[in-house]
Amino acid sequence: PERERSVKQLIGRVVDTITAWAKKQDYFATPDALQAFSDDLKHLLVHQKAAFNSPVWFNCGFEKAPQCSACFINSVDDTMDSILGLAKTEGMLFKYGSGTGSNLSAIRSSKELLAGGGTASGPVSFMKGFDAFAGVIKSGGKTRRAAKMVILNAEHPDIVEFINCKVEEEKKAWALIDQGYDGSFNGVAYSSVFFQNSNNSVRVTDEFMRAVLDDGVWQTKAVTNGDVVDTYKARDLMRSIAEGTWVCGDPGMQFDTTVNEWHTSPNTARINASNPCSEYMFLDDSACNLASINLMKFVKDDGEFDVDGFKAACRTLITAQEILVDNSSYPTKAIEKNSHAYRPLGLGYANLGALLMSRGLPYDSDTGRDYAGAITAVMTGEAYAQSARVARDHGGPFTGYAANREPFLRVMRKHRDAIKDINQKNVPADLYAGAKQSWDEAVELGEDFGYRNAQATVLAPTGTIGFMMDCDTTGVEPDIALVKYKKLVGGGMMKIVNQTVPMALKKLGYTQAQVADIIQFIDEQETIEGAPHL
């Protein structure tokens, strides 16, 4: 097709494709309702109020069945065929710009024997091969790194090797840099060492965390027969995890017990893994389509949050994402089957840090947390309520719902009950009421009609699409600096200046003249430290 040269062409391609699918599958009762949906979606995208995940922008409208999901979870078994199959699946996902995660704990450890004699290689050894493929293919065949998550359970016999593997490679890279090799993002030093294309996470249970608190022991167990292999002090393992994170950012931690307590479909299978950034946690061999809402675009002229407009945006986006499910392609038959049977979606938001800043709220404060909790409750409640409406009006609940109805509704009620933990004194009345109403509707509609989607919301990092929406802050994170420089993988630097500071200063009571002085200082010094009037 001809190269696109405008935002109008880009958004037109995506929305017109989704609208055509909606018409073909009778998602809307009347042509007017379909047109209103299309207009609403274009409005949200054109005005940078929302954005789909990158694969939708890359692929939707170019192919009959495009790969539209950014996040995948892949299973692996303790066979060579399965291990090599995972490498192929990951490679195809990276090719189309998506990311993937896997829990490798099913692979027998390097301390166990093979059936035909000899000792197994262990998951960390195979990770080197997976990492090499990811480094060659990259993301979407471009210069951006592939997005990849590797998880190992704390009871796996190779857990110590896993915890330390990236730390050891980091030290090798430092040695190369000391010898004069290029230490940049795509430089020779880091491209010469392993594990640079993945995020690593240790999966721990409440039992492990209690052992850490009580200074107890922790035993690893053989994959093949469950026998105890090694015994450690739990605090020694925790110290190694913390030190690794301090040195190179890995490994992270995932809290298995909590994750599975909030699982909507536990009667199907447990949650073992996540996508690369850990926002999507669901069944093995599943995919999630993401979209994020730019919170700052819902701040009204008086500085207050447009709750009704935000809810409407949530409804429109959940509907659009639901339409994508049946019209997308998936890399394996297992993922395709689960995507159609469970239909998980990931609506989220960006710019929370800027929103709190605009209100003069410290990010690390009870008031900030309560406000963030209320915003998140509105989005999640409205998303599940809309999912229930779609189930009522189009197609019924997802295929796996009947088997999971009781635990699903239990989790929905847990969400609704959690609103009581938000301090009403710290939240505007209309925002708190909006959160309560959305969750009341989500539970009531779900009890009557079920839900179309086994999962509706996640909080993604929103890196690429955050730039697309001109967000000052990504996902749920605060700003790391008021003036930042982003090194571009194609070369060059981009200067990013936080645009929310004047609003924050005004909210905190500074005069117009004082604000002008402070902003001038930030422009010149690239920091607010030492600015006048503070």
Coordinates of C-alpha atoms in Angstrom, one line a residue, residues 24 168 267 273 361 399 406 453:
K24 CA -20.0 -7.4 9.5
E168 CA 27.3 -12.0 35.9
N267 CA -11.2 -23.4 37.3
A273 CA 3.4 -16.2 33.9
L361 CA -0.5 16.1 45.0
T399 CA -16.9 -19.5 26.4
E406 CA -18.4 -18.4 40.8
N453 CA -14.1 -10.9 28.5

